Short mmCIF file of C-alpha atoms in Angstrom, two decimals:
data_model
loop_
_atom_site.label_atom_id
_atom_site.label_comp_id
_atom_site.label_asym_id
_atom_site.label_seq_id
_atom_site.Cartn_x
_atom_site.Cartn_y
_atom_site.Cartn_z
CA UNK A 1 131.09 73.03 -42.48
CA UNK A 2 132.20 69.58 -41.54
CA UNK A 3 129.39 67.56 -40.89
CA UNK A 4 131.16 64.77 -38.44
CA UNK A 5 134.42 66.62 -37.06
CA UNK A 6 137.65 65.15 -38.18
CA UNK A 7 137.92 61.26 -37.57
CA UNK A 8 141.41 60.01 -37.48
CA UNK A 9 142.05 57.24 -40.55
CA UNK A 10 141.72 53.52 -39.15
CA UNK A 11 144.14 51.17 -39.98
CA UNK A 12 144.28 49.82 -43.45
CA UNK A 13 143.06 53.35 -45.03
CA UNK A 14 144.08 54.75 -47.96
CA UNK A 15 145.75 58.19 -47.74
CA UNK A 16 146.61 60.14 -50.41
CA UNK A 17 149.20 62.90 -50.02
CA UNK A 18 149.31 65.38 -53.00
CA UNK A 19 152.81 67.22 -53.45
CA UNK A 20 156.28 65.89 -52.98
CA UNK A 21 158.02 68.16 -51.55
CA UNK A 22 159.69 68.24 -47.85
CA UNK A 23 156.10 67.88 -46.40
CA UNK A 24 154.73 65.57 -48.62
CA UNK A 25 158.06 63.48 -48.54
CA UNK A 26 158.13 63.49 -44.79
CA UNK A 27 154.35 62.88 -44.09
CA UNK A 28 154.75 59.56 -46.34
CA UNK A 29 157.98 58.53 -44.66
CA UNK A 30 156.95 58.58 -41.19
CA UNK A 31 153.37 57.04 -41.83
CA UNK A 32 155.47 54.62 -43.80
CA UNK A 33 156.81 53.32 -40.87
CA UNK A 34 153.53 52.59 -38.87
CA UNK A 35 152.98 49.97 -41.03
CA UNK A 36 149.01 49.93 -41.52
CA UNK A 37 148.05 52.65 -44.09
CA UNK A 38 148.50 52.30 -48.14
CA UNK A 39 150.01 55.38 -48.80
CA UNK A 40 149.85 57.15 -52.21
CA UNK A 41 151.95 60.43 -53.37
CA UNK A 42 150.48 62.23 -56.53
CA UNK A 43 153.39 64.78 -57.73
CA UNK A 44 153.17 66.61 -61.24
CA UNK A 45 156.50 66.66 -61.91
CA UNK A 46 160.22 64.41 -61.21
CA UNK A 47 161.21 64.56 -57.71
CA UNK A 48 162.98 66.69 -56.19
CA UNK A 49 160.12 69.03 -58.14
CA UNK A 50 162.30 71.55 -59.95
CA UNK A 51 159.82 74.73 -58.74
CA UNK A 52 159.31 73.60 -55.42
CA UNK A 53 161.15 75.55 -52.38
CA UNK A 54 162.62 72.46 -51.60
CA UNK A 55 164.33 71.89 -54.88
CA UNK A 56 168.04 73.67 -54.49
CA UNK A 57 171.52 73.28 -53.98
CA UNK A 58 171.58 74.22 -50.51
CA UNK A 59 169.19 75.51 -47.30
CA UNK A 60 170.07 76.55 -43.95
CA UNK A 61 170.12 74.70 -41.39
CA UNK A 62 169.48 76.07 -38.03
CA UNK A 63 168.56 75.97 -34.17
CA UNK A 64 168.57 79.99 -33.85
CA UNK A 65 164.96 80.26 -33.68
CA UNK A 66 164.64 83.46 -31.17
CA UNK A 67 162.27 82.72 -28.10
CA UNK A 68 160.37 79.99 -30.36
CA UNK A 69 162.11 77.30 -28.68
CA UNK A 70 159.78 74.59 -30.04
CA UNK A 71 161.56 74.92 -33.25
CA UNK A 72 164.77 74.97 -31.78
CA UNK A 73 164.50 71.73 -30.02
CA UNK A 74 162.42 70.07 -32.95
CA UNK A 75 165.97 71.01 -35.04
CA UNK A 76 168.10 68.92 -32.09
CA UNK A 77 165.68 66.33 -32.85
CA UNK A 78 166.68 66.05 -36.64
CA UNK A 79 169.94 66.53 -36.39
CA UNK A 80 170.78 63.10 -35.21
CA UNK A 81 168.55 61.87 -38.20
CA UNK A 82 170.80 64.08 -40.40
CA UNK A 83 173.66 62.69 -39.03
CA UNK A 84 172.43 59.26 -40.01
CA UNK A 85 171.87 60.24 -43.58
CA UNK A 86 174.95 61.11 -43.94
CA UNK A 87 176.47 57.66 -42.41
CA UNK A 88 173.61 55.86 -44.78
CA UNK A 89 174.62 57.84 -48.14
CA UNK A 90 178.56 56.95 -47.22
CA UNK A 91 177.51 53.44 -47.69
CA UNK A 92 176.55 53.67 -50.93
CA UNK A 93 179.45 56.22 -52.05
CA UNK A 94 176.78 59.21 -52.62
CA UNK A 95 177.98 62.70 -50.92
CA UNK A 96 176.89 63.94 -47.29
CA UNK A 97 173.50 65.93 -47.49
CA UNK A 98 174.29 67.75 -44.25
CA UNK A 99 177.72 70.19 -43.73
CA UNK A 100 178.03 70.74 -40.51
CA UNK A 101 179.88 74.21 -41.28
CA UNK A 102 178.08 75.70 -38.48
CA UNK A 103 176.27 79.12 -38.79
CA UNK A 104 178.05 82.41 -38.40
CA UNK A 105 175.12 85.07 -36.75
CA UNK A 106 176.31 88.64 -37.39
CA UNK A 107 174.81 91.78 -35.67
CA UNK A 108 176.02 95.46 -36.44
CA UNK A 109 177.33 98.36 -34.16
CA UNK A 110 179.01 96.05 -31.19
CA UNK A 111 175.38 94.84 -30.15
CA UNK A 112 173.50 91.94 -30.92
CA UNK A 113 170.31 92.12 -32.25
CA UNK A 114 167.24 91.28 -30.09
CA UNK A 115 166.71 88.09 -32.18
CA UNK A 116 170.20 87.28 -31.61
CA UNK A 117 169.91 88.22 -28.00
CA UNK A 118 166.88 85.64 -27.39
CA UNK A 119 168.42 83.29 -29.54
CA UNK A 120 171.47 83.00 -26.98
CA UNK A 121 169.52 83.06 -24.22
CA UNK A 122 167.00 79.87 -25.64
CA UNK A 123 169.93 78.08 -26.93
CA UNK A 124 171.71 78.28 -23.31
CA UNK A 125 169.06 77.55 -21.14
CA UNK A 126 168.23 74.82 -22.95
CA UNK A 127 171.57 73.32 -22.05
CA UNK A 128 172.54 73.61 -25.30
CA UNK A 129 175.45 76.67 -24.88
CA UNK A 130 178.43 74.29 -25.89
CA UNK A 131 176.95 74.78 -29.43
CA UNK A 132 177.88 78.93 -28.88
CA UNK A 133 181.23 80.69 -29.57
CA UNK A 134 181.11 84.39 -29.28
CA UNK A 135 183.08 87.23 -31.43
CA UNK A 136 182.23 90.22 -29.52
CA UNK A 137 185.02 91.99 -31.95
CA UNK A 138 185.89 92.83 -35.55
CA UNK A 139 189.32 91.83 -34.70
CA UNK A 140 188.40 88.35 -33.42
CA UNK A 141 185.62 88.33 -36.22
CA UNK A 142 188.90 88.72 -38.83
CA UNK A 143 190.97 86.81 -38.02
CA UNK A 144 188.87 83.52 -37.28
CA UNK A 145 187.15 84.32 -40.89
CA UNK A 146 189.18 86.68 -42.94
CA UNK A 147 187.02 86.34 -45.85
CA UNK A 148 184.76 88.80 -43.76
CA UNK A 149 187.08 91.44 -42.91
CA UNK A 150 185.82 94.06 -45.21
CA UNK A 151 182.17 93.38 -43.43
CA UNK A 152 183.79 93.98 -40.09
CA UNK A 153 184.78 97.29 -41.65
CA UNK A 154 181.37 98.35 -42.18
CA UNK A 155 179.88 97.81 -39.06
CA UNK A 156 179.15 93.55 -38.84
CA UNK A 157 181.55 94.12 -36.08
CA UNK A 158 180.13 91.50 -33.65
CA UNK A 159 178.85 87.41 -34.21
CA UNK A 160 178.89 84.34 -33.06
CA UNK A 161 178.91 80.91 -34.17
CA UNK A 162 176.44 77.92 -34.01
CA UNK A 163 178.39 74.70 -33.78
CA UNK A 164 175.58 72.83 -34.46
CA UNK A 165 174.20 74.18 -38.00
CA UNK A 166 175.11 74.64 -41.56
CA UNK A 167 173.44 73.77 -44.85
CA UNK A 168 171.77 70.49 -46.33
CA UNK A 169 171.73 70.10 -50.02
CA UNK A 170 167.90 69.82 -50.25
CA UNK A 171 167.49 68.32 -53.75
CA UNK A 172 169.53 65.43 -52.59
CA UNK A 173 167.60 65.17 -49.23
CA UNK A 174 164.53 65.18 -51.39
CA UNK A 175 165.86 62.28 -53.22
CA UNK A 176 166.94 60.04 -50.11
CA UNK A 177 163.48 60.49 -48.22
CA UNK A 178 161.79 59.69 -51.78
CA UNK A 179 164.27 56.05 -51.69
CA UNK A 180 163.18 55.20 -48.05
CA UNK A 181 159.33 55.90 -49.18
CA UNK A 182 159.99 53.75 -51.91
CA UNK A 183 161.53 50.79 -50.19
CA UNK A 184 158.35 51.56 -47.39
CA UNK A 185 155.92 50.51 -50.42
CA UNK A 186 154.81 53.88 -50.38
CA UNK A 187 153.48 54.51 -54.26
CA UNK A 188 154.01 57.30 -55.97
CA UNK A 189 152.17 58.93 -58.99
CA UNK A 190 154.31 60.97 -60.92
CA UNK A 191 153.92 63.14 -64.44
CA UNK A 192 152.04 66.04 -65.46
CA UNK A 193 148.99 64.23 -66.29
CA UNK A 194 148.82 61.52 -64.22
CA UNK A 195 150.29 62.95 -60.92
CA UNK A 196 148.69 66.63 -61.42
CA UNK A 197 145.76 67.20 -59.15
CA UNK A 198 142.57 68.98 -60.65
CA UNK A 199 140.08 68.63 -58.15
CA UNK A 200 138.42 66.68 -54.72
CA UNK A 201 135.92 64.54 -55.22
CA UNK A 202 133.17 64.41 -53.12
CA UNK A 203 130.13 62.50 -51.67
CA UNK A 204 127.25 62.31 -53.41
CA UNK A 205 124.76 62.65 -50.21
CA UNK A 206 127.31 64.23 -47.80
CA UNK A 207 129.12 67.40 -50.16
CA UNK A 208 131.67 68.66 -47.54
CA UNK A 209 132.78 64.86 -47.39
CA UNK A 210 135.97 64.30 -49.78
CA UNK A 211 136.42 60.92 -51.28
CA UNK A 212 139.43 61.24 -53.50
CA UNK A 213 141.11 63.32 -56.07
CA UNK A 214 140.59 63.46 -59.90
CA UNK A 215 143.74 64.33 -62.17
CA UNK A 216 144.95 65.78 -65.11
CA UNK A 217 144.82 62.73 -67.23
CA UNK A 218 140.56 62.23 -66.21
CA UNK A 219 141.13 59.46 -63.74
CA UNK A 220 139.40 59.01 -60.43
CA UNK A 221 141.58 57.74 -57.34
CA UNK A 222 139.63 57.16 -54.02
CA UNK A 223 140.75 58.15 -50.49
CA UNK A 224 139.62 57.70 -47.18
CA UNK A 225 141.89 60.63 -46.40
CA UNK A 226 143.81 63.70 -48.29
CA UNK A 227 146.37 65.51 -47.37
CA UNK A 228 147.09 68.62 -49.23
CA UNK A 229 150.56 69.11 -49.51
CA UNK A 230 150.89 71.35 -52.50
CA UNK A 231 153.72 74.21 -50.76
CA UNK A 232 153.27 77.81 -52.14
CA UNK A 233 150.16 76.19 -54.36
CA UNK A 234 148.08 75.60 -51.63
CA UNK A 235 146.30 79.24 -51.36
CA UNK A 236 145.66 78.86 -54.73
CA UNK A 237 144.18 75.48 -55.05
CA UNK A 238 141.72 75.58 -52.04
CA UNK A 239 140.00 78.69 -50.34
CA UNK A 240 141.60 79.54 -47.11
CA UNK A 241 141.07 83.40 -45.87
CA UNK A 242 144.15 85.60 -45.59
CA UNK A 243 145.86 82.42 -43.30
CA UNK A 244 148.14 81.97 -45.84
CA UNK A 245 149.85 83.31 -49.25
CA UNK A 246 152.77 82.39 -51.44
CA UNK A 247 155.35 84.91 -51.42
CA UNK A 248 158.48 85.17 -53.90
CA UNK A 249 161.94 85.01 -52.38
CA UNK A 250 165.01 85.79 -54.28
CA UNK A 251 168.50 84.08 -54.11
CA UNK A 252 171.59 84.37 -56.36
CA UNK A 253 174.38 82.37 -57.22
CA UNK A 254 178.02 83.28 -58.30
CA UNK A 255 180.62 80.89 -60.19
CA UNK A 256 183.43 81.51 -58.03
CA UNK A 257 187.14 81.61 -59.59
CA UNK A 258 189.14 78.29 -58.79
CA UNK A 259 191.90 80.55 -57.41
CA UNK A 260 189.30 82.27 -54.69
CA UNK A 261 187.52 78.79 -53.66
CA UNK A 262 189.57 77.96 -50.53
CA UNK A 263 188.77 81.36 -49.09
CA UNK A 264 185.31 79.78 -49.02
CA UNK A 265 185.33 76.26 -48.73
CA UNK A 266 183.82 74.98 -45.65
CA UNK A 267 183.11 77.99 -44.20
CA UNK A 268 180.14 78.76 -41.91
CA UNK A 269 176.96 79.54 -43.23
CA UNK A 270 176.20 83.22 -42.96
CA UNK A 271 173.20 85.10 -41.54
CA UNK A 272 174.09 89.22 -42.24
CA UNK A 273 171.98 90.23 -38.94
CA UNK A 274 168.89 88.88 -40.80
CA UNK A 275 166.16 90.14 -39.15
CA UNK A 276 167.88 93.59 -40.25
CA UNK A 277 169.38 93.27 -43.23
CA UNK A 278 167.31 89.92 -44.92
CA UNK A 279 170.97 88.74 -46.14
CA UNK A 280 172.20 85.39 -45.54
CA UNK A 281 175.13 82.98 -47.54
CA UNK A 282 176.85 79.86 -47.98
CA UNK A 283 180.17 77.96 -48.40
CA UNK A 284 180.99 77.11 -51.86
CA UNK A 285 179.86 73.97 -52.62
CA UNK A 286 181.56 71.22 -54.94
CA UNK A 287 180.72 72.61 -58.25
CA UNK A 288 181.97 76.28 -57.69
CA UNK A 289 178.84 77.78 -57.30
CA UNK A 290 178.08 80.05 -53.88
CA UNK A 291 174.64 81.11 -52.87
CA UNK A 292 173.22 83.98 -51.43
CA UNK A 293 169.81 84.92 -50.06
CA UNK A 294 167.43 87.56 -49.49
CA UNK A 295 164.85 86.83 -46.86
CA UNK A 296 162.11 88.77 -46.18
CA UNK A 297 157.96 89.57 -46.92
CA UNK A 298 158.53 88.98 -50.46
CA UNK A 299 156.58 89.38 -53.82
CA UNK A 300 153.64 88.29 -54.71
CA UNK A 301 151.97 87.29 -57.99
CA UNK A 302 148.38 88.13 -57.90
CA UNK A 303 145.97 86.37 -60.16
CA UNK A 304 142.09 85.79 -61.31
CA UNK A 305 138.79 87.48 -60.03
CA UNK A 306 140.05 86.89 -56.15
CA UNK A 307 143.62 88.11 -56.43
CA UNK A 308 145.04 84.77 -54.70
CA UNK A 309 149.14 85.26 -55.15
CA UNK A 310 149.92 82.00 -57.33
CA UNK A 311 153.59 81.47 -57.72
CA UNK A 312 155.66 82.22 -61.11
CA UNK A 313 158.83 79.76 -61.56
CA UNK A 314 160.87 79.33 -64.15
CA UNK A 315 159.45 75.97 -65.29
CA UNK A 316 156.58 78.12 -66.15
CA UNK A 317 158.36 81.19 -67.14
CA UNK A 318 162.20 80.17 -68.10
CA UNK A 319 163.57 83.35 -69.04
CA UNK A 320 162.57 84.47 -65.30
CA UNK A 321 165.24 85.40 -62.89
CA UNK A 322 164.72 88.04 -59.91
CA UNK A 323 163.03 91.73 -60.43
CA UNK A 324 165.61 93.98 -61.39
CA UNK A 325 165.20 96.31 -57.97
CA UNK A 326 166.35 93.03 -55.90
CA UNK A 327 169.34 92.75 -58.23
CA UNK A 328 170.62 96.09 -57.43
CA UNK A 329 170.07 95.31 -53.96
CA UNK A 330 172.21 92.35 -54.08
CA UNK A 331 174.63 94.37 -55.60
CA UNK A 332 174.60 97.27 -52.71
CA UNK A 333 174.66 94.94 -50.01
CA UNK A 334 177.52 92.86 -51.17
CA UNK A 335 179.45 95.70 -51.57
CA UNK A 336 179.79 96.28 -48.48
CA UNK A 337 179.56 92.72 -46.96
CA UNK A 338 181.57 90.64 -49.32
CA UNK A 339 182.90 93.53 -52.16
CA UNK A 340 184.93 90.64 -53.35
CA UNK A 341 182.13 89.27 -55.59
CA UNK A 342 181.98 92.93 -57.13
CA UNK A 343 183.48 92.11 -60.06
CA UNK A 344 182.30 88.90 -60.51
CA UNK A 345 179.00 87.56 -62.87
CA UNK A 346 175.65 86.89 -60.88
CA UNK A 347 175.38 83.33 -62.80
CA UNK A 348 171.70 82.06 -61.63
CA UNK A 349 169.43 84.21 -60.02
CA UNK A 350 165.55 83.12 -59.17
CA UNK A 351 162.31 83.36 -57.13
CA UNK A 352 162.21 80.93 -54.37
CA UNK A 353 158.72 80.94 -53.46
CA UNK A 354 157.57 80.37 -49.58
CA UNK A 355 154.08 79.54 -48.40
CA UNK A 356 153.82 81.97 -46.07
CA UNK A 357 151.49 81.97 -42.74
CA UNK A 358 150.91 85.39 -41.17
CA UNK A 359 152.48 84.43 -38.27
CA UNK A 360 155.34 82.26 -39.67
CA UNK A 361 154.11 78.80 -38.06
CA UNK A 362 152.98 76.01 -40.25
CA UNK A 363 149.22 75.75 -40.78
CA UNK A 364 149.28 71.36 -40.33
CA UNK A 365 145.06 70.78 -39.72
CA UNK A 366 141.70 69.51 -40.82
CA UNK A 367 140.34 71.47 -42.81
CA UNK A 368 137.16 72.50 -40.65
CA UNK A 369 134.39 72.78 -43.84
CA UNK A 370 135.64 69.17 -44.88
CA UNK A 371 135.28 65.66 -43.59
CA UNK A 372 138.73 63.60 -44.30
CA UNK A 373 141.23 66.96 -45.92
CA UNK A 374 144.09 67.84 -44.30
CA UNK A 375 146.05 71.03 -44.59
CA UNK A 376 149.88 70.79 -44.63
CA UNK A 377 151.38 74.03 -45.52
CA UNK A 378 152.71 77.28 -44.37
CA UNK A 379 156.25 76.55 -44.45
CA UNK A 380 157.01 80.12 -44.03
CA UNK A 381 160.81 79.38 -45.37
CA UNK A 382 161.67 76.97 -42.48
CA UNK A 383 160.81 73.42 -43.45
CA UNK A 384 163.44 71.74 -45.05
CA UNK A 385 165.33 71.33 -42.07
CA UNK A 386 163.21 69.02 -40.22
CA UNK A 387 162.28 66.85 -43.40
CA UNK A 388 163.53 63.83 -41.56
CA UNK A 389 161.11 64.18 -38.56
CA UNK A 390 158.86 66.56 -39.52
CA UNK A 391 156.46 63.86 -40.75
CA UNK A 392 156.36 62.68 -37.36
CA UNK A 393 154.88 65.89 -35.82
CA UNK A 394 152.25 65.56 -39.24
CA UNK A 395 151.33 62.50 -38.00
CA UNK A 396 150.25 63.48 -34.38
CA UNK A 397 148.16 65.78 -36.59
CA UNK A 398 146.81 63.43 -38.49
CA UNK A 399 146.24 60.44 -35.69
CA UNK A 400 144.26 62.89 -34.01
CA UNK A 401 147.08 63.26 -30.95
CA UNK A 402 146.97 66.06 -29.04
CA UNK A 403 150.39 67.66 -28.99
CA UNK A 404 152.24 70.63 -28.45
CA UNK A 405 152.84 70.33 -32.48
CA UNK A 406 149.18 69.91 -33.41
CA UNK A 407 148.01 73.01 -31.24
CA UNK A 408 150.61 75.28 -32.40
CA UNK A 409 150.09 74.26 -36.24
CA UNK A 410 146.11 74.03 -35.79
CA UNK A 411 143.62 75.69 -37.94
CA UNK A 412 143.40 79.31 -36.86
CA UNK A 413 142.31 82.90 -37.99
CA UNK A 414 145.47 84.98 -38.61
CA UNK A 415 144.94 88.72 -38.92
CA UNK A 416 146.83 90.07 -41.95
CA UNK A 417 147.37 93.31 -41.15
CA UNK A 418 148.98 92.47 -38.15
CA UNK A 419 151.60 90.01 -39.59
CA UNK A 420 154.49 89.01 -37.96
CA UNK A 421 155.88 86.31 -39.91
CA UNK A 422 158.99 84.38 -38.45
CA UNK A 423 160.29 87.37 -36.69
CA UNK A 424 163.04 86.74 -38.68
CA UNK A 425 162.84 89.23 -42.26
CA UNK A 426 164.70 92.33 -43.46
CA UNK A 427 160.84 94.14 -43.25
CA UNK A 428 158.81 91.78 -41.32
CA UNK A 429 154.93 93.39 -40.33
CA UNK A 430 152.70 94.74 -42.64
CA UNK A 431 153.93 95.78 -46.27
CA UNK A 432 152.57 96.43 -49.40
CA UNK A 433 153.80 93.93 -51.75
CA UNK A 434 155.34 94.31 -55.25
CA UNK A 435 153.40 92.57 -57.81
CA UNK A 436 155.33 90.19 -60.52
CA UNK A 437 152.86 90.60 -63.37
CA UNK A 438 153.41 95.01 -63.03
CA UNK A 439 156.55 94.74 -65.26
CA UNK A 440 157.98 98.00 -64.36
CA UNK A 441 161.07 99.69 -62.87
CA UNK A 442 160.83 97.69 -59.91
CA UNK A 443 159.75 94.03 -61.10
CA UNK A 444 160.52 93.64 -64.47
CA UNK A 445 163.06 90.98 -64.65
CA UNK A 446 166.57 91.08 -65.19
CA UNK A 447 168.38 90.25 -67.95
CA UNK A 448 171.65 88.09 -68.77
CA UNK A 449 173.21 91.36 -69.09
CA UNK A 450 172.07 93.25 -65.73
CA UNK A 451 173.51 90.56 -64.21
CA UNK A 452 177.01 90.98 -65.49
CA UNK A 453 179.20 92.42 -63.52
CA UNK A 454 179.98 96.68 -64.31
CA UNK A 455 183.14 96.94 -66.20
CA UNK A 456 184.99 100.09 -67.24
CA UNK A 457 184.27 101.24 -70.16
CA UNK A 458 187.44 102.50 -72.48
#
């Protein structure tokens, strides 16, 4: 245990934050801007990392957050930042990094879903219902978005529209935070030697007290604080119970035909009554290329003596793409929802890997068995859309304010076989997981070829 209880840094402390991705980035920013810390970021590969969640064309963005309306407020705070971005990357000729497409919620069978139903009922009592139009028909659901009418067919029949969301291309929000750290004088480590973490170092009289980090290239770097920031790593790099795991989430992309693009351009982003179904979409962006997702419990990848799930990316294993059951799941799905990507090519295809908490909110705490570590994980697939202020929250965390932010993030036992998650997944509650390194009907990868499109034979 702790021997002192956390004690906030004092100014002019050195804090090292290990991992760049949308926590790490936003921790740094916002301390950045207090003026009175030297702030170091130790990554292990470029930023935006290429096998962090963060690191992809495109992520939702969203206020829909059921009856968790602290979310759903904390996205009305970013948005204005996003908005600024935008303004800020127009200056220098670089493209937006936030569509405002909105977010098209579907349900099935003429009745919203209960998530849907407390969604509304948050968003609108918040004073936020200008944001809302309703499509309590197929008919009206057609002809606003014809590109949907075969999924009106098949019973997405009823939806309505967030004015206020749509999708961010993460890598390049990853990129912009990294430039404002930057001109902050916030330093960054960087490489697989010299920015990979191995292990804490500690006190020699006092050894739950953490003085620094050692990396991969032998050298020593002193802290008076840490913050681990490592994503899906972080159950795998430090012992923390059953509060969280990484879990593997798979998304596709298709090349869409130049004569089929308008049908998509600019259209909403697309959530296939999630907490059912676990589908959700996007416009096609400026290269062509149209993303969908599959969000749910997820795979794991157990490993070593204690069976910690470590996550399995293709910068580790390039030939990976998603198991070959989730393929034909894409496949099924779509062919009902959007059967016009039938005969089309799946052209990218990978596991997007989440670091889950049990019950879907962010574990953001001292670590109780160590003086100066703190824990910033658990993004439980809804981060990336509060990068810009989400380092603000961090910081009440790590300033030792009490908040509504620090209590609901604070270090706490989750029970695992009573997991909720975000509410929010195809098969959310307790499930046995599929393991990536059982290659067999189910998990083995698929090829270049099972990802072709069936054609007639002659």
């Amino acid at each position: 245990m702790s021997q002192t209880g956390y004690q906030p840094p004092a100014p002019g402390s050195k804090i090292i934050i290990i991992g760049a991705g949308s926590f790490g980035l936003s921790t740094a920013y916002a301390l950045s801007l207090k003026n009175k810390y030297d702030i170091w970021v130790f990554e292990r590969q470029t930023i935006p990392s290429p096998d962090a969640a963060s690191s992809d064309i495109n992520k939702i963005m969203r206020m829909d957050y059921g009856d968790e309306t602290m979310y759903m407020h904390m996205y009305m705070e970013s948005l204005h930042i996003w908005k600024q971005w935008n303004k800020e990357r127009a200056l220098k000729g670089l493209s937006p990094v936030f569509h405002n497409v909105g977010n098209l919620m579907f349900s099935q069978n003429g009745k919203f879903s209960n998530y849907e139903e407390q969604s509304l009922k948050a968003i609108r009592e918040a004073g936020y219902g200008y944001c809302i139009e309703e499509y309590r028909t197929p008919e009206s659901i057609a002809e606003r978005y014809p590109q949907f009418k075969e999924a009106t067919k098949n019973g997405f029949d009823i939806a309505y529209l967030n004015k206020s969301g749509g999708w961010c291309d993460s890598s390049e929000a990853c990129k912009h935070i990294h430039s404002k750290c930057v001109e902050n004088g916030v330093h960054f480590v960087v490489g697989p030697e010299q920015g990979s973490f191995v292990k804490f170092l500690y006190d020699e009289k006092i050894s739950t007290k953490i003085t620094g980090i050692e990396t991969q290239d032998g050298k020593t770097h002193g802290a008076d604080l840490v913050i681990l920031a490592t994503g899906s790593w972080t159950p795998s790099l430090l012992k923390l119970g059953d509060r969280l795991i990484a879990t593997g989430q798979t998304v596709i992309q298709f090349m869409i035909p130049e004569n089929l693009r308008k049908m998509f351009e600019g259209q909403p982003t697309w959530c296939a009554d999630l907490s059912v179904t676990g589908y959700y979409g996007f416009a096609v962006n400026s290269e062509g290329k149209m993303k969908i997702g599959y969000h749910s419990s997820g795979y794991v990848n157990l490993c070593g003596e204690d069976q910690v799930s470590v996550p399995r990316t293709q910068v580790t294993n390039p030939t990976d793409s998603i198991p070959i059951k989730a393929l034909g799941e894409f496949r099924q799905f779509l062919s009902k929802f959007l059967p016009i990507t039938t005969p089309m090519d799946i052209t990218y295809a990978r596991v997007c890997w989440y670091c889950d908490s049990v019950d879907g909110h962010y574990l953001i705490a001292p670590h109780p068995d160590f003086d100066n570590l703190i824990i910033a994980s658990g993004d439980s697939g809804h981060g990336m859309k509060f990068i810009p202020t989400l380092g603000f929250k961090i910081c009440h965390v790590i300033e030792g304010v009490d908040s509504e932010y620090s209590r609901a993030w604070a270090w706490r036992d989750m029970a695992k076989d009573t997991a909720t998650y975000d509410g929010l997944r195809a098969d959310s509650g307790p499930k046995i997981q599929l393991d990536l390194n059982k290659q067999d009907q189910y998990t083995r990868m698929a090829t270049k070829d099972d990802c072709k499109c069936a054609r007639p034979s002659l």
